[in-house]
Short mmCIF file of C-alpha atoms in Angstrom, two decimals:
data_model
loop_
_atom_site.label_atom_id
_atom_site.label_comp_id
_atom_site.label_asym_id
_atom_site.label_seq_id
_atom_site.Cartn_x
_atom_site.Cartn_y
_atom_site.Cartn_z
CA UNK A 2 0.14 0.16 0.26
CA UNK A 3 1.94 3.45 -1.01
CA UNK A 4 2.28 5.75 1.88
CA UNK A 5 0.12 8.69 2.11
CA UNK A 6 2.15 12.20 2.12
CA UNK A 7 2.90 14.12 5.34
CA UNK A 8 0.33 16.16 4.03
CA UNK A 9 -2.29 13.67 5.08
CA UNK A 10 -1.02 12.87 8.72
CA UNK A 11 -3.41 13.70 11.70
CA UNK A 12 -4.07 16.85 13.70
CA UNK A 13 -1.44 16.73 16.52
CA UNK A 14 -4.10 18.20 18.24
CA UNK A 15 -5.68 14.95 17.78
CA UNK A 16 -2.56 13.02 18.38
CA UNK A 17 -2.11 14.74 22.06
CA UNK A 18 -6.10 13.94 22.56
CA UNK A 19 -6.88 11.91 26.08
CA UNK A 20 -9.61 10.17 24.26
CA UNK A 21 -7.90 9.72 20.47
CA UNK A 22 -4.76 8.83 23.02
CA UNK A 23 -6.94 5.95 25.64
CA UNK A 24 -8.43 4.68 22.03
CA UNK A 25 -5.43 4.03 20.90
CA UNK A 26 -4.00 2.70 23.80
CA UNK A 27 -7.11 0.00 24.16
CA UNK A 28 -7.13 -0.79 20.01
CA UNK A 29 -10.92 0.97 20.26
CA UNK A 30 -10.32 1.49 16.07
CA UNK A 31 -14.12 2.04 16.54
CA UNK A 32 -13.84 4.94 18.46
CA UNK A 33 -10.46 5.81 17.04
CA UNK A 34 -12.37 5.72 13.54
CA UNK A 35 -15.69 7.86 14.68
CA UNK A 36 -12.24 10.86 16.05
CA UNK A 37 -10.57 10.95 12.80
CA UNK A 38 -13.99 11.13 11.15
CA UNK A 39 -15.14 14.12 13.54
CA UNK A 40 -11.45 16.15 14.02
CA UNK A 41 -9.30 15.11 11.14
CA UNK A 42 -12.32 15.48 7.94
CA UNK A 43 -11.65 11.78 7.09
CA UNK A 44 -14.64 10.25 6.52
CA UNK A 45 -15.07 5.95 6.28
CA UNK A 46 -14.59 5.44 2.25
CA UNK A 47 -10.74 7.35 3.05
CA UNK A 48 -9.78 5.13 6.21
CA UNK A 49 -10.82 1.84 3.89
CA UNK A 50 -8.93 3.37 1.05
CA UNK A 51 -5.58 4.47 2.98
CA UNK A 52 -5.99 1.37 5.34
CA UNK A 53 -6.79 -1.16 2.56
CA UNK A 54 -9.96 -2.38 4.42
CA UNK A 55 -13.68 -2.70 2.61
CA UNK A 56 -15.77 0.31 3.62
CA UNK A 57 -17.96 -2.25 5.68
CA UNK A 58 -15.53 -3.51 7.57
CA UNK A 59 -15.00 0.12 8.54
CA UNK A 60 -18.54 0.39 9.17
CA UNK A 61 -18.50 -2.40 11.12
CA UNK A 62 -15.91 -1.35 13.28
CA UNK A 63 -17.40 2.26 13.71
CA UNK A 64 -20.99 0.67 14.61
CA UNK A 65 -18.80 -2.13 17.09
CA UNK A 66 -19.89 -4.91 15.71
CA UNK A 67 -16.14 -6.47 14.55
CA UNK A 68 -13.33 -6.16 16.42
CA UNK A 69 -9.77 -5.74 14.31
CA UNK A 70 -6.98 -7.61 16.41
CA UNK A 71 -4.66 -8.81 13.26
CA UNK A 72 -0.88 -7.66 13.71
CA UNK A 73 -1.17 -7.00 10.24
CA UNK A 74 -4.44 -5.39 10.45
CA UNK A 75 -3.24 -3.09 13.01
CA UNK A 76 0.32 -1.44 10.99
CA UNK A 77 -2.05 -1.06 8.07
CA UNK A 78 -4.07 0.90 10.15
CA UNK A 79 -1.01 3.08 12.00
CA UNK A 80 0.50 3.75 8.42
CA UNK A 81 -2.01 4.42 6.92
CA UNK A 82 -3.95 7.25 9.59
CA UNK A 83 0.11 7.83 10.31
CA UNK A 84 -0.92 6.56 13.98
CA UNK A 85 2.27 6.73 15.81
CA UNK A 86 3.94 3.03 16.13
CA UNK A 87 4.29 3.49 20.71
CA UNK A 88 0.94 4.74 20.92
CA UNK A 89 -1.13 0.96 18.99
CA UNK A 90 1.96 -0.87 21.03
CA UNK A 91 3.65 -1.10 18.18
CA UNK A 92 7.59 -0.89 16.92
CA UNK A 93 8.56 2.90 15.45
CA UNK A 94 7.47 3.05 11.97
CA UNK A 95 9.99 4.17 8.84
CA UNK A 96 7.88 6.72 8.51
CA UNK A 97 8.06 9.01 11.27
CA UNK A 98 11.91 8.88 11.01
CA UNK A 99 12.33 11.64 8.57
CA UNK A 100 15.05 11.10 5.81
CA UNK A 101 17.63 13.26 6.42
CA UNK A 102 17.55 12.15 10.56
CA UNK A 103 18.15 7.77 9.85
CA UNK A 104 21.43 7.24 9.90
CA UNK A 105 23.24 4.25 7.60
CA UNK A 106 23.65 0.91 9.63
CA UNK A 107 27.03 0.73 11.57
CA UNK A 108 27.85 -2.70 10.03
CA UNK A 109 27.84 -0.87 6.35
CA UNK A 110 29.93 1.92 7.89
CA UNK A 111 32.62 -0.25 9.42
CA UNK A 112 33.04 -2.37 5.55
CA UNK A 113 35.83 0.18 3.54
CA UNK A 114 33.92 0.93 0.31
CA UNK A 115 36.86 -0.17 -1.52
CA UNK A 116 36.78 -3.39 -0.22
CA UNK A 117 32.52 -3.68 -1.21
CA UNK A 118 34.19 -2.74 -4.88
CA UNK A 119 36.34 -5.19 -4.84
CA UNK A 120 34.03 -7.95 -3.68
CA UNK A 121 32.25 -7.72 -7.27
CA UNK A 122 35.25 -6.24 -8.93
CA UNK A 123 35.38 -9.87 -10.91
CA UNK A 124 31.82 -10.16 -11.81
CA UNK A 125 30.17 -9.19 -15.36
CA UNK A 126 28.19 -6.35 -14.61
CA UNK A 127 24.27 -6.86 -15.14
CA UNK A 128 24.30 -5.86 -19.29
CA UNK A 129 27.75 -8.61 -20.33
CA UNK A 130 24.74 -11.12 -18.46
CA UNK A 131 23.12 -10.18 -21.28
CA UNK A 132 24.69 -10.68 -24.23
CA UNK A 133 25.82 -13.48 -23.22
CA UNK A 134 22.64 -15.08 -22.60
CA UNK A 135 22.07 -13.92 -26.29
CA UNK A 136 24.39 -16.00 -27.77
CA UNK A 137 24.14 -19.06 -25.93
CA UNK A 138 23.05 -22.32 -26.83
CA UNK A 139 19.93 -22.96 -25.36
CA UNK A 140 19.88 -27.07 -26.37
CA UNK A 141 16.50 -27.96 -24.43
CA UNK A 142 15.48 -31.30 -24.03
CA UNK A 143 13.62 -32.88 -21.47
CA UNK A 144 16.24 -33.83 -19.18
CA UNK A 145 16.37 -29.61 -18.88
CA UNK A 146 13.45 -29.56 -17.44
CA UNK A 147 13.51 -32.53 -15.35
CA UNK A 148 16.19 -30.57 -13.86
CA UNK A 149 14.45 -27.02 -13.39
CA UNK A 150 11.99 -29.04 -11.70
CA UNK A 151 14.68 -31.11 -9.18
CA UNK A 152 15.95 -26.74 -8.41
CA UNK A 153 11.86 -26.28 -7.60
CA UNK A 154 11.53 -29.25 -5.25
CA UNK A 155 15.35 -28.10 -3.82
CA UNK A 156 13.54 -24.69 -3.32
CA UNK A 157 10.57 -25.34 -1.49
CA UNK A 158 12.31 -27.86 0.53
CA UNK A 159 14.63 -25.02 1.62
CA UNK A 160 12.27 -22.46 2.34
CA UNK A 161 10.32 -24.71 5.08
CA UNK A 162 13.48 -25.00 6.71
CA UNK A 163 14.89 -21.46 6.20
CA UNK A 164 12.26 -19.29 4.69
CA UNK A 165 12.04 -18.07 1.39
CA UNK A 166 13.98 -14.37 2.02
CA UNK A 167 17.29 -15.35 0.57
CA UNK A 168 15.83 -18.08 -1.45
CA UNK A 169 13.99 -15.08 -3.59
CA UNK A 170 16.73 -13.92 -5.57
CA UNK A 171 18.11 -17.09 -7.23
CA UNK A 172 14.12 -18.42 -7.63
CA UNK A 173 13.50 -14.80 -9.15
CA UNK A 174 15.83 -15.29 -11.45
CA UNK A 175 15.40 -18.34 -12.80
CA UNK A 176 11.80 -17.40 -13.30
CA UNK A 177 13.30 -14.71 -15.95
CA UNK A 178 15.50 -17.33 -17.22
CA UNK A 179 12.94 -19.34 -17.48
CA UNK A 180 11.04 -17.03 -19.03
CA UNK A 181 13.34 -16.07 -21.39
CA UNK A 182 13.14 -19.69 -22.90
CA UNK A 183 10.07 -19.62 -24.12
CA UNK A 184 10.74 -16.62 -26.30
CA UNK A 185 12.02 -18.80 -28.46
CA UNK A 186 9.85 -21.72 -30.64
CA UNK A 187 10.15 -24.78 -29.27
CA UNK A 188 7.98 -28.04 -29.57
CA UNK A 189 4.74 -28.37 -28.37
CA UNK A 190 5.62 -30.35 -25.29
CA UNK A 191 8.68 -28.76 -24.10
CA UNK A 192 7.00 -25.53 -24.70
CA UNK A 193 4.17 -26.28 -21.73
CA UNK A 194 6.67 -28.24 -19.55
CA UNK A 195 8.12 -24.75 -19.62
CA UNK A 196 4.48 -23.00 -18.86
CA UNK A 197 4.65 -25.28 -15.90
CA UNK A 198 7.58 -24.63 -14.79
CA UNK A 199 7.59 -21.26 -15.04
CA UNK A 200 3.97 -20.81 -13.51
CA UNK A 201 5.68 -22.15 -10.16
CA UNK A 202 8.40 -19.93 -9.84
CA UNK A 203 5.87 -17.34 -10.39
CA UNK A 204 3.91 -19.45 -7.35
CA UNK A 205 7.39 -19.25 -5.06
CA UNK A 206 8.29 -16.66 -5.72
CA UNK A 207 4.89 -15.14 -4.93
CA UNK A 208 4.31 -17.69 -1.89
CA UNK A 209 8.19 -16.28 -0.65
CA UNK A 210 6.88 -12.41 -0.62
CA UNK A 211 3.42 -13.30 1.39
CA UNK A 212 5.32 -15.18 3.66
CA UNK A 213 7.03 -12.05 4.77
CA UNK A 214 4.40 -10.29 4.45
CA UNK A 215 4.56 -8.12 1.31
CA UNK A 216 1.26 -8.51 0.53
CA UNK A 217 0.93 -6.17 -2.99
CA UNK A 218 4.57 -8.11 -4.04
CA UNK A 219 2.89 -11.40 -3.95
CA UNK A 220 -0.63 -10.67 -5.46
CA UNK A 221 1.45 -9.32 -8.71
CA UNK A 222 3.47 -13.10 -9.19
CA UNK A 223 0.47 -15.26 -8.04
CA UNK A 224 -1.34 -13.30 -10.75
CA UNK A 225 1.51 -12.87 -12.73
CA UNK A 226 1.46 -17.38 -12.59
CA UNK A 227 -2.52 -17.46 -12.82
CA UNK A 228 -1.35 -16.71 -16.51
CA UNK A 229 1.10 -18.68 -17.03
CA UNK A 230 -1.26 -21.42 -15.91
CA UNK A 231 -4.37 -20.15 -18.16
CA UNK A 232 -1.58 -19.76 -21.31
CA UNK A 233 -1.85 -24.17 -20.82
CA UNK A 234 -5.34 -24.64 -19.76
CA UNK A 235 -3.11 -25.93 -16.61
CA UNK A 236 -6.85 -25.77 -14.45
CA UNK A 237 -5.13 -27.82 -12.13
CA UNK A 238 -2.46 -25.62 -10.72
CA UNK A 239 -5.02 -22.39 -11.22
CA UNK A 240 -6.83 -23.78 -8.49
CA UNK A 241 -3.84 -24.29 -6.75
CA UNK A 242 -2.71 -20.18 -7.45
CA UNK A 243 -6.09 -19.10 -6.55
CA UNK A 244 -6.18 -20.98 -3.66
CA UNK A 245 -3.19 -19.36 -2.46
CA UNK A 246 -4.44 -16.27 -2.99
CA UNK A 247 -7.05 -16.91 -0.76
CA UNK A 248 -4.65 -17.91 1.76
CA UNK A 249 -3.20 -14.24 1.30
CA UNK A 250 -6.81 -12.86 1.87
CA UNK A 251 -7.32 -14.29 5.04
CA UNK A 252 -4.47 -13.00 6.31
CA UNK A 253 -5.27 -9.64 4.97
CA UNK A 254 -8.44 -9.55 7.04
CA UNK A 255 -11.04 -9.06 3.99
CA UNK A 256 -12.22 -12.78 4.21
CA UNK A 257 -15.06 -12.26 1.25
CA UNK A 258 -11.98 -11.98 -1.04
CA UNK A 259 -10.71 -15.32 0.82
CA UNK A 260 -14.51 -17.07 0.62
CA UNK A 261 -14.57 -15.64 -3.73
CA UNK A 262 -11.32 -16.83 -4.29
CA UNK A 263 -11.50 -20.35 -3.33
CA UNK A 264 -14.79 -20.59 -5.21
CA UNK A 265 -12.72 -20.07 -7.29
CA UNK A 266 -10.34 -22.39 -7.12
CA UNK A 267 -12.40 -24.78 -6.81
CA UNK A 268 -14.53 -24.07 -9.97
CA UNK A 269 -11.42 -24.58 -11.89
CA UNK A 270 -10.29 -28.41 -10.17
CA UNK A 271 -13.83 -29.26 -11.14
CA UNK A 272 -13.94 -28.24 -15.06
CA UNK A 273 -10.27 -29.99 -15.17
CA UNK A 274 -9.52 -33.60 -16.78
CA UNK A 275 -8.69 -35.80 -13.66
CA UNK A 276 -8.17 -33.76 -10.59
CA UNK A 277 -7.28 -35.31 -7.95
CA UNK A 278 -8.57 -35.78 -4.72
CA UNK A 279 -5.87 -34.95 -3.51
CA UNK A 280 -6.20 -31.75 -4.63
CA UNK A 281 -9.98 -31.44 -3.63
CA UNK A 282 -9.85 -31.81 -0.57
CA UNK A 283 -6.67 -29.54 0.02
CA UNK A 284 -8.99 -26.83 -1.89
CA UNK A 285 -12.04 -27.83 0.54
CA UNK A 286 -9.58 -27.09 3.16
CA UNK A 287 -8.82 -24.02 1.88
CA UNK A 288 -12.80 -23.48 2.11
CA UNK A 289 -12.54 -24.17 5.61
CA UNK A 290 -10.38 -21.27 6.29
CA UNK A 291 -12.13 -18.73 4.64
CA UNK A 292 -15.49 -19.58 5.85
CA UNK A 293 -13.86 -20.12 9.53
CA UNK A 294 -12.19 -16.24 9.54
CA UNK A 295 -16.02 -15.53 8.44
CA UNK A 296 -17.05 -16.71 11.68
CA UNK A 297 -19.00 -19.32 9.23
CA UNK A 298 -20.11 -22.48 12.20
CA UNK A 299 -21.79 -24.78 9.52
CA UNK A 300 -20.41 -23.38 6.31
CA UNK A 301 -17.07 -24.41 8.16
CA UNK A 302 -18.01 -27.75 9.19
CA UNK A 303 -19.24 -29.37 5.28
CA UNK A 304 -15.87 -27.78 3.98
CA UNK A 305 -14.07 -29.49 6.68
CA UNK A 306 -16.13 -32.79 5.97
CA UNK A 307 -15.80 -32.74 2.20
CA UNK A 308 -11.97 -32.16 3.07
CA UNK A 309 -11.39 -35.68 5.03
CA UNK A 310 -14.49 -37.47 2.43
CA UNK A 311 -12.02 -36.50 -0.91
CA UNK A 312 -8.86 -37.11 1.64
CA UNK A 313 -10.31 -40.60 2.61
CA UNK A 314 -10.80 -41.56 -1.73
CA UNK A 315 -6.72 -40.68 -1.80
CA UNK A 316 -5.24 -43.61 -3.79
CA UNK A 317 -1.50 -44.79 -4.07
CA UNK A 318 -1.81 -44.89 -7.82
CA UNK A 319 -2.99 -41.37 -7.98
CA UNK A 320 -1.90 -38.73 -10.42
CA UNK A 321 -1.41 -36.20 -7.61
CA UNK A 322 0.92 -33.39 -9.12
CA UNK A 323 4.27 -32.57 -7.21
CA UNK A 324 2.46 -29.50 -6.11
CA UNK A 325 -0.08 -31.28 -3.67
CA UNK A 326 2.79 -33.80 -1.91
CA UNK A 327 2.79 -31.39 1.10
CA UNK A 328 -0.98 -31.71 1.46
CA UNK A 329 -0.71 -35.20 4.00
CA UNK A 330 -2.51 -36.78 6.58
CA UNK A 331 -0.48 -34.75 9.02
CA UNK A 332 -1.43 -31.26 7.11
CA UNK A 333 -4.86 -32.81 7.21
CA UNK A 334 -5.29 -32.45 10.66
CA UNK A 335 -3.42 -29.74 11.16
CA UNK A 336 -5.41 -28.04 9.13
CA UNK A 337 -8.85 -29.45 10.53
CA UNK A 338 -7.41 -27.95 13.79
CA UNK A 339 -6.75 -24.45 13.04
CA UNK A 340 -10.25 -24.23 11.58
CA UNK A 341 -12.38 -25.02 14.46
CA UNK A 342 -9.40 -22.38 16.37
CA UNK A 343 -10.16 -19.85 13.98
CA UNK A 344 -13.56 -20.39 15.08
CA UNK A 345 -13.14 -19.80 18.49
CA UNK A 346 -13.64 -23.68 18.84
CA UNK A 347 -10.35 -24.37 21.42
CA UNK A 348 -11.61 -27.53 22.84
CA UNK A 349 -11.79 -28.77 18.98
CA UNK A 350 -8.38 -27.63 18.42
CA UNK A 351 -6.22 -28.26 20.81
CA UNK A 352 -5.64 -32.12 20.62
CA UNK A 353 -5.92 -32.09 16.81
CA UNK A 354 -2.82 -29.16 16.11
CA UNK A 355 -1.00 -31.10 19.20
CA UNK A 356 -1.25 -34.52 17.41
CA UNK A 357 0.30 -33.04 13.98
CA UNK A 358 2.57 -31.19 15.93
CA UNK A 359 3.92 -35.08 17.15
CA UNK A 360 4.48 -35.80 14.02
CA UNK A 361 5.59 -33.00 12.29
CA UNK A 362 8.88 -33.44 10.69
CA UNK A 363 11.96 -31.39 12.80
CA UNK A 364 13.57 -30.34 9.89
CA UNK A 365 10.12 -28.35 8.95
CA UNK A 366 11.39 -25.30 11.13
CA UNK A 367 8.57 -22.76 9.53
CA UNK A 368 5.82 -25.59 10.14
CA UNK A 369 6.19 -26.55 13.48
CA UNK A 370 6.48 -22.97 14.89
CA UNK A 371 3.47 -21.84 13.05
CA UNK A 372 1.69 -24.52 14.54
CA UNK A 373 3.07 -24.51 18.02
CA UNK A 374 2.09 -20.80 18.13
CA UNK A 375 -1.71 -21.55 16.70
CA UNK A 376 -1.45 -24.70 19.72
CA UNK A 377 -0.45 -22.23 22.60
CA UNK A 378 -3.29 -19.96 21.13
CA UNK A 379 -5.66 -22.86 21.75
CA UNK A 380 -4.21 -23.53 25.10
CA UNK A 381 -4.48 -20.10 26.21
CA UNK A 382 -8.52 -19.74 24.87
CA UNK A 383 -8.47 -23.04 27.24
CA UNK A 384 -6.92 -20.82 30.35
CA UNK A 385 -3.89 -22.94 30.20
CA UNK A 386 -1.37 -20.36 30.75
CA UNK A 387 1.44 -22.52 32.02
CA UNK A 388 0.92 -24.96 29.09
CA UNK A 389 0.41 -21.90 26.52
CA UNK A 390 3.13 -20.21 27.16
CA UNK A 391 5.24 -23.92 27.42
CA UNK A 392 4.01 -24.18 24.15
CA UNK A 393 5.28 -21.30 22.83
CA UNK A 394 8.86 -21.47 24.47
CA UNK A 395 9.04 -24.43 22.36
CA UNK A 396 8.54 -22.64 19.56
CA UNK A 397 11.43 -20.28 19.51
CA UNK A 398 14.18 -21.94 18.54
CA UNK A 399 12.14 -23.03 15.35
CA UNK A 400 11.04 -19.20 14.69
CA UNK A 401 14.86 -18.11 15.25
CA UNK A 402 15.27 -20.16 12.10
CA UNK A 403 13.66 -19.57 9.99
CA UNK A 404 13.28 -16.07 8.83
CA UNK A 405 9.41 -15.14 8.09
CA UNK A 406 7.43 -12.03 9.01
CA UNK A 407 4.28 -14.51 9.42
CA UNK A 408 5.68 -16.69 12.01
CA UNK A 409 6.93 -12.93 13.37
CA UNK A 410 3.18 -11.91 13.31
CA UNK A 411 1.33 -14.76 15.35
CA UNK A 412 4.67 -14.13 17.88
CA UNK A 413 3.66 -11.47 18.21
CA UNK A 414 0.14 -12.40 18.52
CA UNK A 415 0.24 -14.32 20.75
CA UNK A 416 2.77 -12.31 22.89
CA UNK A 417 0.10 -9.39 22.84
CA UNK A 418 -2.83 -11.92 24.06
CA UNK A 419 -0.40 -12.75 27.13
CA UNK A 420 -1.10 -9.11 27.72
CA UNK A 421 -3.96 -9.27 31.27
CA UNK A 422 -1.35 -12.33 32.93
CA UNK A 423 1.96 -10.60 32.37
CA UNK A 424 2.48 -10.50 36.10
CA UNK A 425 2.06 -14.25 36.23
CA UNK A 426 5.27 -16.86 36.15
CA UNK A 427 4.87 -18.84 33.44
CA UNK A 428 3.88 -15.65 31.06
CA UNK A 429 7.13 -13.86 33.05
CA UNK A 430 9.59 -16.96 32.19
CA UNK A 431 8.37 -16.75 28.17
CA UNK A 432 9.17 -13.10 27.98
CA UNK A 433 12.28 -13.72 29.44
CA UNK A 434 13.21 -16.35 26.88
CA UNK A 435 11.40 -14.48 24.03
CA UNK A 436 14.18 -11.47 24.34
CA UNK A 437 16.68 -13.60 24.81
CA UNK A 438 15.43 -15.73 21.60
CA UNK A 439 14.10 -13.05 19.13
CA UNK A 440 14.57 -10.01 20.42
CA UNK A 441 13.37 -7.75 18.05
CA UNK A 442 9.94 -9.64 17.81
CA UNK A 443 8.95 -7.45 20.80
CA UNK A 444 10.89 -4.89 20.64
CA UNK A 445 7.63 -2.07 20.14
CA UNK A 446 6.20 -3.42 23.17
CA UNK A 447 4.58 -1.39 24.83
CA UNK A 448 5.57 -3.17 27.82
CA UNK A 449 8.90 -3.42 29.80
#
């Protein structure tokens, strides 16, 4: 979302108003929006546009029928309305410091410029790379496609273990390479294979941006992936990309968009020839997430039931696409628990997530951290403070091992939920361990 110009900042008198200060401290966004409208002349439609919310969502918040709790949304409100981070219990926002006062990182100052220049002195420039690419022979064969697919499988494995931030340059570079190959005339089987590979690389790039919570960039690559799959009428893969976009919409607090996207995904899958039961099970679970985010209990339970029914139809010889292999029994169980958790059904969610966490592969750091925080969240909802804090402490090691802003967001949410229990021994122990392992994740907290 583009940052508003400084002329659109809230009046200083409003930011210093005791009512505004108290509303921000309590994160009473209904009151905040009312004050912004009354004192700054920023109407709900403008609030929605600045904060990347729907006007109806803003109206529901003002009327008191909806609360905003997700950290991503709170950060968008802070940035969109220019409410200083500390007022909402956030870290200092990047726009709060004028560029002229921003200090350069100390690490950069400690490296002599000549040393930095010497590091890349022996490498050809980008223009030379382009010339060499034009002169190179592109002897494309099925073995080339197999090698590219093997690289993608390795990228996904490394993404699970370490996050996608450091992988992204390599993935984007390979995507550009494959798109360049598509510019030349190829026999149809090879051309179709290249389209499939380019679509998967674009989806993977979108995923790395989604995991970094850079949603606009993620959406751009997901859309590119959708177009590449559409060019060869790969409806199963189109359904896969739409399901990714639906999941992102749930994180952006846009449940209506999430439901529309996953409904479109299931339509594509039904129209595709040979859609497997595993694909249908995954899509049904994504639909359950969308319904759960909307708070629709009956529709969520129906979608969960369908996911389990489809999963029960999986056979060993099914021609599953490689991109759906991750959706195994462990993933089905944990996603079922998360869907119940989104509905507030903590008693149903806790044993499912705990069971899946015991089965999960130790090298899947992001998955283990993500699911452990969901388990801690459900335990806290059930009043099991000590267990919740113990579970969350177990999640800190995998969370520290993976570069994932999405995991960091869930960690901060759990930390904020501990607010009422901050003086309890278990919460004190967790906060101490958290400050040792991931101090940056709570650097913006208003709590001492």
